XYZ file of N, CA and C in Angstrom:
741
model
N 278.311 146.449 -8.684
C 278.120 147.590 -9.571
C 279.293 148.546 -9.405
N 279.725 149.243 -10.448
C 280.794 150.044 -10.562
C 280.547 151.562 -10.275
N 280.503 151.850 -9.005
C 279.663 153.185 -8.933
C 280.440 154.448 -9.398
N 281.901 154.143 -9.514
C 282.749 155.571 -10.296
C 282.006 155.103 -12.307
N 282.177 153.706 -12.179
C 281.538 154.145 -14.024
C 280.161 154.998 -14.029
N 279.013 154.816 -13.138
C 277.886 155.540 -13.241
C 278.058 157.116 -13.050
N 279.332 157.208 -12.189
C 279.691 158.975 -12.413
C 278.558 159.367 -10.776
N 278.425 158.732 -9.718
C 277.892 158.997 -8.727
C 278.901 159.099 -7.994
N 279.960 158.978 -7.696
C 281.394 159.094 -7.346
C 282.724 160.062 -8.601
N 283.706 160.186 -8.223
C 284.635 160.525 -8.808
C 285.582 159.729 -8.874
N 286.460 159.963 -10.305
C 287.379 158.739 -10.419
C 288.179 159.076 -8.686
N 288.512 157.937 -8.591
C 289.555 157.803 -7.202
C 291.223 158.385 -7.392
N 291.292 158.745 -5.980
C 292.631 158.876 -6.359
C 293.170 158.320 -5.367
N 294.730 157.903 -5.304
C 295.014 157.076 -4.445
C 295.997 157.555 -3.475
N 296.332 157.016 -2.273
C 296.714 157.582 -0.845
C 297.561 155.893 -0.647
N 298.219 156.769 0.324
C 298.897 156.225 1.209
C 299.014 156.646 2.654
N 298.287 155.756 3.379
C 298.029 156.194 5.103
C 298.738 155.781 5.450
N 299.615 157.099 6.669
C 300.434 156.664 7.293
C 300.256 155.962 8.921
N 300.923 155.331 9.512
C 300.591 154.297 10.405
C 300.288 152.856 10.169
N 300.459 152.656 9.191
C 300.144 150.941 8.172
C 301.421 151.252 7.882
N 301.109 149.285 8.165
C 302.453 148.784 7.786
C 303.247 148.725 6.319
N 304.266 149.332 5.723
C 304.677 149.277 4.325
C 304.437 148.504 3.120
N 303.803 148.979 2.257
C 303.381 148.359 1.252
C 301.502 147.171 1.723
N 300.875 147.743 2.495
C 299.525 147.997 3.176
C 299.081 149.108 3.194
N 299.477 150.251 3.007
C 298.514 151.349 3.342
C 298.235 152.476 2.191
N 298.551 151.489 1.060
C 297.590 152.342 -0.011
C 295.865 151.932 0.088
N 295.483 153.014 -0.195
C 294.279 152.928 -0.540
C 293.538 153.719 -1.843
N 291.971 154.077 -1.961
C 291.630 154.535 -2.884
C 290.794 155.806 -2.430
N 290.785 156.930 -2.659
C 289.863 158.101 -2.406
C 289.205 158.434 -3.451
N 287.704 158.269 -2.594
C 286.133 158.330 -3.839
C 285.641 159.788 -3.339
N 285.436 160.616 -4.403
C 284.847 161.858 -3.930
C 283.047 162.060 -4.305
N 282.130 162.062 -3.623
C 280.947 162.085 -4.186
C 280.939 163.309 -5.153
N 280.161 162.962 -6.278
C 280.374 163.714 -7.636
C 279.254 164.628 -7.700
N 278.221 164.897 -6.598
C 277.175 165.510 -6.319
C 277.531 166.390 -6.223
N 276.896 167.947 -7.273
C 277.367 169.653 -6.783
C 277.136 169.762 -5.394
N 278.371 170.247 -4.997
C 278.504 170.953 -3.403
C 278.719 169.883 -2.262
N 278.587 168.298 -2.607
C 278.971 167.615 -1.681
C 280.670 167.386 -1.768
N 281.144 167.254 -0.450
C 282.487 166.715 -0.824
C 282.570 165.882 0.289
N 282.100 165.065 0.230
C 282.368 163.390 1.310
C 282.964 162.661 0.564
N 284.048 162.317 1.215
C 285.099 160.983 0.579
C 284.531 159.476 1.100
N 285.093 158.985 0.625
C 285.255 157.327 0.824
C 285.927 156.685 0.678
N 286.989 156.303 1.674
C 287.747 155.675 1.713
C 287.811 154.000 1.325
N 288.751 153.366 0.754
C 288.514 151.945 0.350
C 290.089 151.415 0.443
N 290.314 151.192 1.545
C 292.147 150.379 1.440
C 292.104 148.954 0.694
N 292.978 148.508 0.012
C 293.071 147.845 -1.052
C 293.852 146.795 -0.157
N 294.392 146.510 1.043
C 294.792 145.708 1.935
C 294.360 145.322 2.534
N 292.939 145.525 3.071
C 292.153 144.907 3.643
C 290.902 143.417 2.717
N 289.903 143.044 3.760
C 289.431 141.797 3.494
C 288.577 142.134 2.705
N 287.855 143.451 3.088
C 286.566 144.108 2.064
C 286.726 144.966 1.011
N 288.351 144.984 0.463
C 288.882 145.853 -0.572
C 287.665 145.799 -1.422
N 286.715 145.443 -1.415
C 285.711 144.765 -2.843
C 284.615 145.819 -2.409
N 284.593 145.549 -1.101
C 283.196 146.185 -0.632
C 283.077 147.764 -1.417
N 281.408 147.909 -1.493
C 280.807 149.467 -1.573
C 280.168 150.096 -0.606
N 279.688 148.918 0.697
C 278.361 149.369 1.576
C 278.288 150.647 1.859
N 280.206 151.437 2.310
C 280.094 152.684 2.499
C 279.465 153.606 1.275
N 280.118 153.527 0.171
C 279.529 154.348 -1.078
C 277.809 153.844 -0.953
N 276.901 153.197 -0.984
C 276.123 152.527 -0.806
C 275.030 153.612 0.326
N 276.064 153.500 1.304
C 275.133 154.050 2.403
C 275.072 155.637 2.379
N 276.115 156.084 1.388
C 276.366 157.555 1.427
C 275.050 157.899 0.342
N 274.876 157.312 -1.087
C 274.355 157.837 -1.888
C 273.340 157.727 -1.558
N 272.569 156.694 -1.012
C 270.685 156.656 -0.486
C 270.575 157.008 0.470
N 271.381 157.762 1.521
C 271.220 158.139 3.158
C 271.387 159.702 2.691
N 272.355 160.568 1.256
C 272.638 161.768 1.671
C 272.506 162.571 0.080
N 273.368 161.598 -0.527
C 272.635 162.881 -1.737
C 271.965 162.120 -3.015
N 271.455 160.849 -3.015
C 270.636 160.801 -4.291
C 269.451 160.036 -3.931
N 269.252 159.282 -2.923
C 267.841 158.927 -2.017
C 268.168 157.155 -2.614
N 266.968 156.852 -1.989
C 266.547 155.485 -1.884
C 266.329 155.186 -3.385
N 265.326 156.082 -3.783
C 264.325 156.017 -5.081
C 265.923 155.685 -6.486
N 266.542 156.251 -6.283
C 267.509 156.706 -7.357
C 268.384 155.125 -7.447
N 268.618 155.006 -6.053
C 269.512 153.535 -5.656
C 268.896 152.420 -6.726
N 267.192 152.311 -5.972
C 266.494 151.129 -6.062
C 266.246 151.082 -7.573
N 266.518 152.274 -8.471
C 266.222 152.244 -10.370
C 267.427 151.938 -10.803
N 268.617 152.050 -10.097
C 270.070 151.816 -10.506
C 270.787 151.045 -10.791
N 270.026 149.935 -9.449
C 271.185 148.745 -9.254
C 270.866 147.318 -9.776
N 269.746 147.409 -10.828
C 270.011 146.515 -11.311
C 270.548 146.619 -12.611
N 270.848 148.392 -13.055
C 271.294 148.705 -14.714
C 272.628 148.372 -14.931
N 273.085 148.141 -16.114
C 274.413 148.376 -16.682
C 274.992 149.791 -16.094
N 276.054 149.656 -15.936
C 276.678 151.373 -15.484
C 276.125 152.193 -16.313
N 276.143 151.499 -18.120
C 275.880 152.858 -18.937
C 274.362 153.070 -18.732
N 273.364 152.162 -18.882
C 272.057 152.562 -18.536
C 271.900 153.759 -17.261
N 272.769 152.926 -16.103
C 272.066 153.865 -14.542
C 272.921 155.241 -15.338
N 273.584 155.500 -15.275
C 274.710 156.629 -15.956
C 273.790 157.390 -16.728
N 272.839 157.182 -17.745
C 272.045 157.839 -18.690
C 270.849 157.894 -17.721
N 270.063 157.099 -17.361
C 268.700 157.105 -16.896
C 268.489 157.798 -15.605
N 269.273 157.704 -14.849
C 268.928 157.783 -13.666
C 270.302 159.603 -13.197
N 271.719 158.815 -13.247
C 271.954 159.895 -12.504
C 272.088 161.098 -13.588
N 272.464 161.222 -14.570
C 272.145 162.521 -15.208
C 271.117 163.703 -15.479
N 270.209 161.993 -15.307
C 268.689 163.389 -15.250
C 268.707 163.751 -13.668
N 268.832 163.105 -12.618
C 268.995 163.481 -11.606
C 269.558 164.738 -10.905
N 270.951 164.338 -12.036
C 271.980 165.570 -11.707
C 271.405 166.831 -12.166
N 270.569 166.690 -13.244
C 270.912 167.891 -13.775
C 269.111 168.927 -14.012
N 267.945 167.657 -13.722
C 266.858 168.010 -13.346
C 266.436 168.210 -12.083
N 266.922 166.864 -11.180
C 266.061 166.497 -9.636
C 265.303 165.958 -9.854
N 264.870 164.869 -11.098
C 264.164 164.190 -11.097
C 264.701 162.732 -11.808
N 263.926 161.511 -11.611
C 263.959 160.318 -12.693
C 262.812 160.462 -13.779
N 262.686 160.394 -14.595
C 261.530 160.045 -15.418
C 261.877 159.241 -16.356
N 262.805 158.600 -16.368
C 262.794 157.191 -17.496
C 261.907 156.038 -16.799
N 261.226 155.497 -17.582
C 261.155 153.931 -17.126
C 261.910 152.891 -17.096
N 262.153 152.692 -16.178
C 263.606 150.934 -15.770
C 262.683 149.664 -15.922
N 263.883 149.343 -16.621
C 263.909 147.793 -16.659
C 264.668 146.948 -16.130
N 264.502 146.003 -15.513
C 265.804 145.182 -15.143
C 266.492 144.719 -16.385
N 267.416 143.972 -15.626
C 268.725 143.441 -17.115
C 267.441 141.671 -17.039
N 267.828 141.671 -18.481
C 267.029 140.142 -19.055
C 265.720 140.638 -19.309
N 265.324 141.673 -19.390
C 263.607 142.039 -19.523
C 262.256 141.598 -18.542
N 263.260 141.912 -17.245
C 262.306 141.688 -16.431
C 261.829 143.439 -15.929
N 260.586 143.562 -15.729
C 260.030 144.666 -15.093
C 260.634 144.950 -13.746
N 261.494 146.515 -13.808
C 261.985 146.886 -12.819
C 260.930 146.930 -11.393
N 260.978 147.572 -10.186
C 260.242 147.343 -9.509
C 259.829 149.522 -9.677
N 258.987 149.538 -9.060
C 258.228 150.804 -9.064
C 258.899 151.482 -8.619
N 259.104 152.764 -8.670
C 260.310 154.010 -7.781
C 259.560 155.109 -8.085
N 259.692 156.158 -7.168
C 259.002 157.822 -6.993
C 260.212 158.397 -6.993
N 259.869 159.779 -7.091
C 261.403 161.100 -7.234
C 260.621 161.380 -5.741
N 261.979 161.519 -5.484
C 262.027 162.636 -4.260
C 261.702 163.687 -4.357
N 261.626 164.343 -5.466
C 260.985 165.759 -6.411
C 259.649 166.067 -6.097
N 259.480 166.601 -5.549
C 257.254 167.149 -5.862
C 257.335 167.704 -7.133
N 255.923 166.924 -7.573
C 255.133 167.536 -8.453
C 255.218 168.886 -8.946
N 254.737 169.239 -10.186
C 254.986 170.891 -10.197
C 253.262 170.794 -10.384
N 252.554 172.181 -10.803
C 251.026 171.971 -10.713
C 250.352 171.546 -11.692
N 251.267 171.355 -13.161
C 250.936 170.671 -13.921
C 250.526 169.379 -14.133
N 251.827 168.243 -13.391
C 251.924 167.115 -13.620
C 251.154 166.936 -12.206
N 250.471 167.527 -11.178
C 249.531 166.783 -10.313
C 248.245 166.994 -11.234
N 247.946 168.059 -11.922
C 246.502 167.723 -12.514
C 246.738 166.270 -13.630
N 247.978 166.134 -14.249
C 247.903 165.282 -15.391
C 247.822 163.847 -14.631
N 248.881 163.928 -13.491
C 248.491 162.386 -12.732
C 247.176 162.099 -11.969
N 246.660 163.055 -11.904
C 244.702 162.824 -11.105
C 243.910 162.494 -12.249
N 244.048 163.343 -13.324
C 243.211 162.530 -14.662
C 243.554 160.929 -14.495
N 244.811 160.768 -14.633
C 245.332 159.412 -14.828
C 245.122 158.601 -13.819
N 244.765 158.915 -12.822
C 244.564 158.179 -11.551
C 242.930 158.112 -11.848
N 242.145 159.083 -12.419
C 240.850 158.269 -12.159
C 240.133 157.817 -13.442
N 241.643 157.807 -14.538
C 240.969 156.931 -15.658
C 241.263 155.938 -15.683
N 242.295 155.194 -15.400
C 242.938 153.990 -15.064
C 242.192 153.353 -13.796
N 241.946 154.252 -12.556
C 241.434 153.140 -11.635
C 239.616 153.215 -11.223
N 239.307 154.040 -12.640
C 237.523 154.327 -12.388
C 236.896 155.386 -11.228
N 237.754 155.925 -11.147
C 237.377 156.875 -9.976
C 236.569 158.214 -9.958
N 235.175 158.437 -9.781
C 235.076 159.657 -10.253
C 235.636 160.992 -9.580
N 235.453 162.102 -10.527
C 236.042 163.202 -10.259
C 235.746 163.975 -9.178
N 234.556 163.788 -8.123
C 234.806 163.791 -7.057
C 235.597 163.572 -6.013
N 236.553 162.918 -6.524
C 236.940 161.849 -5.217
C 238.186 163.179 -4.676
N 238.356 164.463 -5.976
C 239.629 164.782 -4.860
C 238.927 166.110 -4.136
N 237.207 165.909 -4.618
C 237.171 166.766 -3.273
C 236.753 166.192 -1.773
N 236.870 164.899 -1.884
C 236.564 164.035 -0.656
C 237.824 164.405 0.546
N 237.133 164.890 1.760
C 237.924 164.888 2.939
C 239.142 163.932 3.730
N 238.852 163.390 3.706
C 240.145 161.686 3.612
C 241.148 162.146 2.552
N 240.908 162.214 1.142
C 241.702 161.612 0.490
C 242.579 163.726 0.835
N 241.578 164.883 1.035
C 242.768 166.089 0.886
C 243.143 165.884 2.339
N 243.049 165.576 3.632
C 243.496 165.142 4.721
C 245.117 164.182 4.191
N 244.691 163.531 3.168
C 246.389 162.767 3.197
C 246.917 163.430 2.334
N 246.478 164.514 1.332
C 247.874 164.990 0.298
C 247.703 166.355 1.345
N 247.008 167.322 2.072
C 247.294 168.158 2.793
C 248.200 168.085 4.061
N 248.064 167.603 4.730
C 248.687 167.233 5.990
C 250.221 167.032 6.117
N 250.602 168.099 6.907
C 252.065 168.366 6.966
C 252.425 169.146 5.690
N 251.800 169.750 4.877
C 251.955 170.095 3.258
C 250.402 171.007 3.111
N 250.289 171.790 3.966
C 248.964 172.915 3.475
C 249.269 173.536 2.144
N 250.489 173.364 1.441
C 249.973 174.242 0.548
C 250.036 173.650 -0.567
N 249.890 172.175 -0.763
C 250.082 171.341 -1.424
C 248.613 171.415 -2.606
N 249.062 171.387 -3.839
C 247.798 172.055 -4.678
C 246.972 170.781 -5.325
N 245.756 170.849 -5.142
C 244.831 169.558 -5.308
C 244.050 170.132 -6.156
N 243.910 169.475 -7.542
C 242.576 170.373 -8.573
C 241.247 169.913 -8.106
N 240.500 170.821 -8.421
C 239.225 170.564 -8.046
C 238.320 169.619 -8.865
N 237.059 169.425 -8.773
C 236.478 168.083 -9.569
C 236.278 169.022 -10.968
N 235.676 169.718 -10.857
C 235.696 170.725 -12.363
C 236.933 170.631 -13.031
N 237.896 171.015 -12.395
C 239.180 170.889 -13.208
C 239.457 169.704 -13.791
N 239.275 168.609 -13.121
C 239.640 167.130 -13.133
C 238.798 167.067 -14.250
N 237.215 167.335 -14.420
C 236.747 166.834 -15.786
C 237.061 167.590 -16.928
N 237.488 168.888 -17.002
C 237.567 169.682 -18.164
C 239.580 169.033 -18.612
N 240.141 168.759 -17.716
C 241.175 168.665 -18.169
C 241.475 166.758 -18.728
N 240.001 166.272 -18.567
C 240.013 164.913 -18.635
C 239.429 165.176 -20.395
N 238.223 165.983 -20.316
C 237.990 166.069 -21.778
C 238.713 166.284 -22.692
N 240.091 167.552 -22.415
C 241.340 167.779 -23.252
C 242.203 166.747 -23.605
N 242.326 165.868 -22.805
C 243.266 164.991 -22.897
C 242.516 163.949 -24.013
N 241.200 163.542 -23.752
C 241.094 162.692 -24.443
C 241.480 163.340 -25.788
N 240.843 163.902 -26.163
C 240.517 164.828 -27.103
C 241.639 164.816 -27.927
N 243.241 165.056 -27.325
C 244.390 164.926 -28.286
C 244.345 163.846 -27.990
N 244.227 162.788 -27.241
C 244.484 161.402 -27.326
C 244.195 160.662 -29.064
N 242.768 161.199 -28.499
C 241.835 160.501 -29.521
C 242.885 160.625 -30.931
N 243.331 162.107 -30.988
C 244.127 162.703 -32.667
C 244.793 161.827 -32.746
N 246.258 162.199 -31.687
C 247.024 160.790 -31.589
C 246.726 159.712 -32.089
N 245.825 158.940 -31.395
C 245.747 157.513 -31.488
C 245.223 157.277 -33.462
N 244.497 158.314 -34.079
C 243.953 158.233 -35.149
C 245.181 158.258 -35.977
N 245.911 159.652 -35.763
C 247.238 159.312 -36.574
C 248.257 158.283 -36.206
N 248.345 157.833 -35.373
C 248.996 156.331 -35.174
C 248.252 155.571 -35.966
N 247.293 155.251 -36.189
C 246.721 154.074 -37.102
C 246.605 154.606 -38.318
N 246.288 155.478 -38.971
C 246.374 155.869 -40.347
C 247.706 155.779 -40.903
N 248.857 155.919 -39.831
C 250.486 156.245 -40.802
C 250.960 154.570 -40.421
N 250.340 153.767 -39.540
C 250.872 152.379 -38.900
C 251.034 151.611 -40.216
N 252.695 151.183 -40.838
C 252.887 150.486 -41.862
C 252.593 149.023 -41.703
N 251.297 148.605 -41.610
C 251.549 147.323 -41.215
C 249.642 146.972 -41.090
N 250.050 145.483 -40.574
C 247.960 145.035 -40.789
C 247.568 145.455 -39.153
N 246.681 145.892 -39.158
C 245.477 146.104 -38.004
C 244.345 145.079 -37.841
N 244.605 144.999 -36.765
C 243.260 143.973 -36.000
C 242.130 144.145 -35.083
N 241.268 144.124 -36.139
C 240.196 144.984 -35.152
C 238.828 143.633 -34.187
N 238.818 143.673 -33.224
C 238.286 143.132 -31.974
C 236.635 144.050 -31.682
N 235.781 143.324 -32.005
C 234.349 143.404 -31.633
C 233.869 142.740 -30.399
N 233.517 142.877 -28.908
C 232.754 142.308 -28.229
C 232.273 142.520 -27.612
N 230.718 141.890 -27.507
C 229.224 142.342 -26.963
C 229.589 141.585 -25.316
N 228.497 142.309 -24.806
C 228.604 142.092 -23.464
C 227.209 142.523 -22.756
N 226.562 142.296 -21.419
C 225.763 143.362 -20.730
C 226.394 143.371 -19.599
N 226.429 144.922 -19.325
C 227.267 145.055 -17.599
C 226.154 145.098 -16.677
N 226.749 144.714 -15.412
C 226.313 144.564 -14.472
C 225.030 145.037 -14.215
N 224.857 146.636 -14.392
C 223.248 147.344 -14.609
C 222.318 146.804 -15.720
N 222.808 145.672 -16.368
C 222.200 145.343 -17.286
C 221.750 146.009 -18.772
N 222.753 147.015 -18.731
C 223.082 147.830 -19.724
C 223.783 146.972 -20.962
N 223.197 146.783 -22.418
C 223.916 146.081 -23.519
C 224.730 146.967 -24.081
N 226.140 146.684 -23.845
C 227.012 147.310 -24.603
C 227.919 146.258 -25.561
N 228.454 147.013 -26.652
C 229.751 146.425 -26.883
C 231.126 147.294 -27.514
N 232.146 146.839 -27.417
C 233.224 147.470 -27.856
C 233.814 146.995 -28.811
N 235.027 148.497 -29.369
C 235.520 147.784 -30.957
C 237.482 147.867 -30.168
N 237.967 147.197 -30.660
C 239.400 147.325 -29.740
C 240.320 147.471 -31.187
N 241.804 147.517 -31.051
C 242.373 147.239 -32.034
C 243.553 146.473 -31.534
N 244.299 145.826 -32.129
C 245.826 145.162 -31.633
C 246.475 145.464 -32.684
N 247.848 145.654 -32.381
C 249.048 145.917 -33.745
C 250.693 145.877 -32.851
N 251.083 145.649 -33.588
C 252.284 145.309 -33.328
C 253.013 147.281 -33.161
N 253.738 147.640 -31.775
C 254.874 149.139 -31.529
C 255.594 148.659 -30.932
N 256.648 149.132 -31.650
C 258.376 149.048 -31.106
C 258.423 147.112 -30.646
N 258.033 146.772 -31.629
C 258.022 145.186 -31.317
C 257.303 144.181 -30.341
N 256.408 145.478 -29.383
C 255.438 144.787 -28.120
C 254.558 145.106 -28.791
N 253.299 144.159 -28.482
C 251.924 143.944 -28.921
C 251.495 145.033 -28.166
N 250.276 145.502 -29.094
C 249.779 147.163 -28.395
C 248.375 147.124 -28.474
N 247.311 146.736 -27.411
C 245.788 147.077 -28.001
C 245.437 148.491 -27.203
N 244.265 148.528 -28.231
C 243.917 150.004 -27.683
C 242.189 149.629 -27.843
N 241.582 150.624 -26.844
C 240.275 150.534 -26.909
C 239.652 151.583 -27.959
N 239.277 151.604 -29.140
C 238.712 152.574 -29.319
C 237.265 153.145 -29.158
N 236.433 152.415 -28.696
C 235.059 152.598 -28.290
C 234.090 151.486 -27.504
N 233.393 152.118 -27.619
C 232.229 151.572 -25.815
C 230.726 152.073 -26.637
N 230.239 151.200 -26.843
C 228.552 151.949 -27.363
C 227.872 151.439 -27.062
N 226.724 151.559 -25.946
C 225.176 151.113 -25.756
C 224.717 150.636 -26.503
N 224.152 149.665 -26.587
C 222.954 148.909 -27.827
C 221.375 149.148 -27.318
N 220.654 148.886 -27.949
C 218.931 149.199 -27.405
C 218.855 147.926 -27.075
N 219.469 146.568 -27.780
C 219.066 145.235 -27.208
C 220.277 144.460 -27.167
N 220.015 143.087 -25.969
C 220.955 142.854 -25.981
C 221.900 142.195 -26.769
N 223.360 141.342 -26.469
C 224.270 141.075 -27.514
C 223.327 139.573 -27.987
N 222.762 138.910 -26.995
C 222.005 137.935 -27.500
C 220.722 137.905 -28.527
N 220.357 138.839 -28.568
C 219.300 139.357 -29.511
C 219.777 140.386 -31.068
N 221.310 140.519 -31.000
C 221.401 141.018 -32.689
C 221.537 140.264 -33.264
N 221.037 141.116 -34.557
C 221.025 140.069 -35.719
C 222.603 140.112 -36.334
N 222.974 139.273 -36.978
C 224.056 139.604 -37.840
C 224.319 140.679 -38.229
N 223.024 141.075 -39.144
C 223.819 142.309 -39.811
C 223.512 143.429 -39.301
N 223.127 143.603 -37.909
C 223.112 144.823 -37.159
C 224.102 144.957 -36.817
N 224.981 144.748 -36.280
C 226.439 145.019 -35.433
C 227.139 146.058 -36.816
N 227.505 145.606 -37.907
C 228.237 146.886 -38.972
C 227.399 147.519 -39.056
N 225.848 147.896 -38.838
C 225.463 149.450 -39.290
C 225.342 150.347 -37.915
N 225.626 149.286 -37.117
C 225.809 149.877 -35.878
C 227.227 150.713 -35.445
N 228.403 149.780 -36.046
C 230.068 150.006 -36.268
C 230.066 151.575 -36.797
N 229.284 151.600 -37.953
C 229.274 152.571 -38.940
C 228.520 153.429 -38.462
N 227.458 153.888 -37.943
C 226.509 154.459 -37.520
C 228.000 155.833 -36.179
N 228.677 154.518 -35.482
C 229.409 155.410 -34.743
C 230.216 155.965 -34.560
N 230.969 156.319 -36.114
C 232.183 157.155 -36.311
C 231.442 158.389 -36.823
């Protein structure tokens, strides 16, 4: 990887050390491009590892852009890491693009070195206990504020009230969202019916949709409804006045 094209370095400039033997002791001087750092890096062009980066390498994830920044970087094109990673870096303190590897493989997972502000911890606790079923209790459970408190007392944890009122908001524009996505969607919709009884023996079924965004297949759930009986016992033409019954 070309770490002066990503702009995590400065173009080089070049030297000549004295004590090498003539026409050996040029080399290249890398200035880290980080406000307020000025660590060089040396790279002699006469030696066996003229190629090598390990030093640039060990400077940027040991001192000024972390592990997290490295591990979203190195598998991009210069111009990708260059846009994604160190600019917002530079100029927020944070990553928030999503990486991909090169060939469309799924990058691997990365965190900012950044904390949270108090916004985006209430928006990631919704998201943490809609995605993994968790109820809104769980962040007043002792264990779980023992690990975001500890070493970090003043670290801000919403309460379960908060967690549900700010879970209802969200859906709530979700829901708009997702409606005006399908009303303006130029294209056919596929809508997915299926009955089920869960585990409590509760008859439910759901209506889903699939459609083609930004060229990846996209389903979405749009509903979950109790039945009085189960999926083995409707009739045909109960399921549409049932469909209809729940918009």
């Amino acid at each position: 990887m070309d770490l002066g094209r990503i702009r995590v370095l400065q173009d080089p400039t070049r030297h000549r050390r004295e004590g090498r033997p003539p026409l050996l002791g040029r080399c290249h001087v890398f200035t880290c491009a980080k406000a307020g750092c000025r660590k060089t890096v040396t790279r002699y062009l006469d030696s066996k590892d003229a190629t090598s980066t390990s030093n640039m390498i060990k400077h940027i994830r040991g001192k000024c852009f972390g592990d997290a920044a490295w591990e979203a970087a190195k598998d991009l094109s210069a111009k990708g890491a260059r846009a994604n990673v160190v600019s917002p870096l530079m100029t927020t303190g944070k990553i928030t693009a999503v990486f991909e590897r090169q060939n469309g493989k799924k990058g691997a997972v990365t965190f900012s070195t950044i904390p949270h502000t108090r916004a985006e911890i209430k928006a990631e606790t919704v998201k943490w206990c809609a995605e993994s079923n968790r109820p809104f209790s769980v962040v007043e459970d002792r264990g779980y504020r023992c690990l975001t408190k500890t070493g970090r007392p003043h670290y801000y944890v919403p309460s379960a009230t908060t967690v549900s009122r700010d879970t209802k908001r969200i859906f709530a524009r979700c829901r708009t969202r997702i409606a005006k996505l399908l009303q303006d969607y130029d294209g056919e919709l596929s809508f997915i019916v299926d009955c089920w009884t869960s585990p409590n023996h509760k008859a439910m079924f759901g209506i889903c949709v699939e459609l083609m965004l930004d060229g990846a297949p996209l389903t979405l759930v749009l509903d979950v409804i109790e039945v009085a009986k189960s999926p083995a016992a409707l009739q045909p033409g109960e399921l549409p006045v049932m469909m209809q019954s729940s918009t």
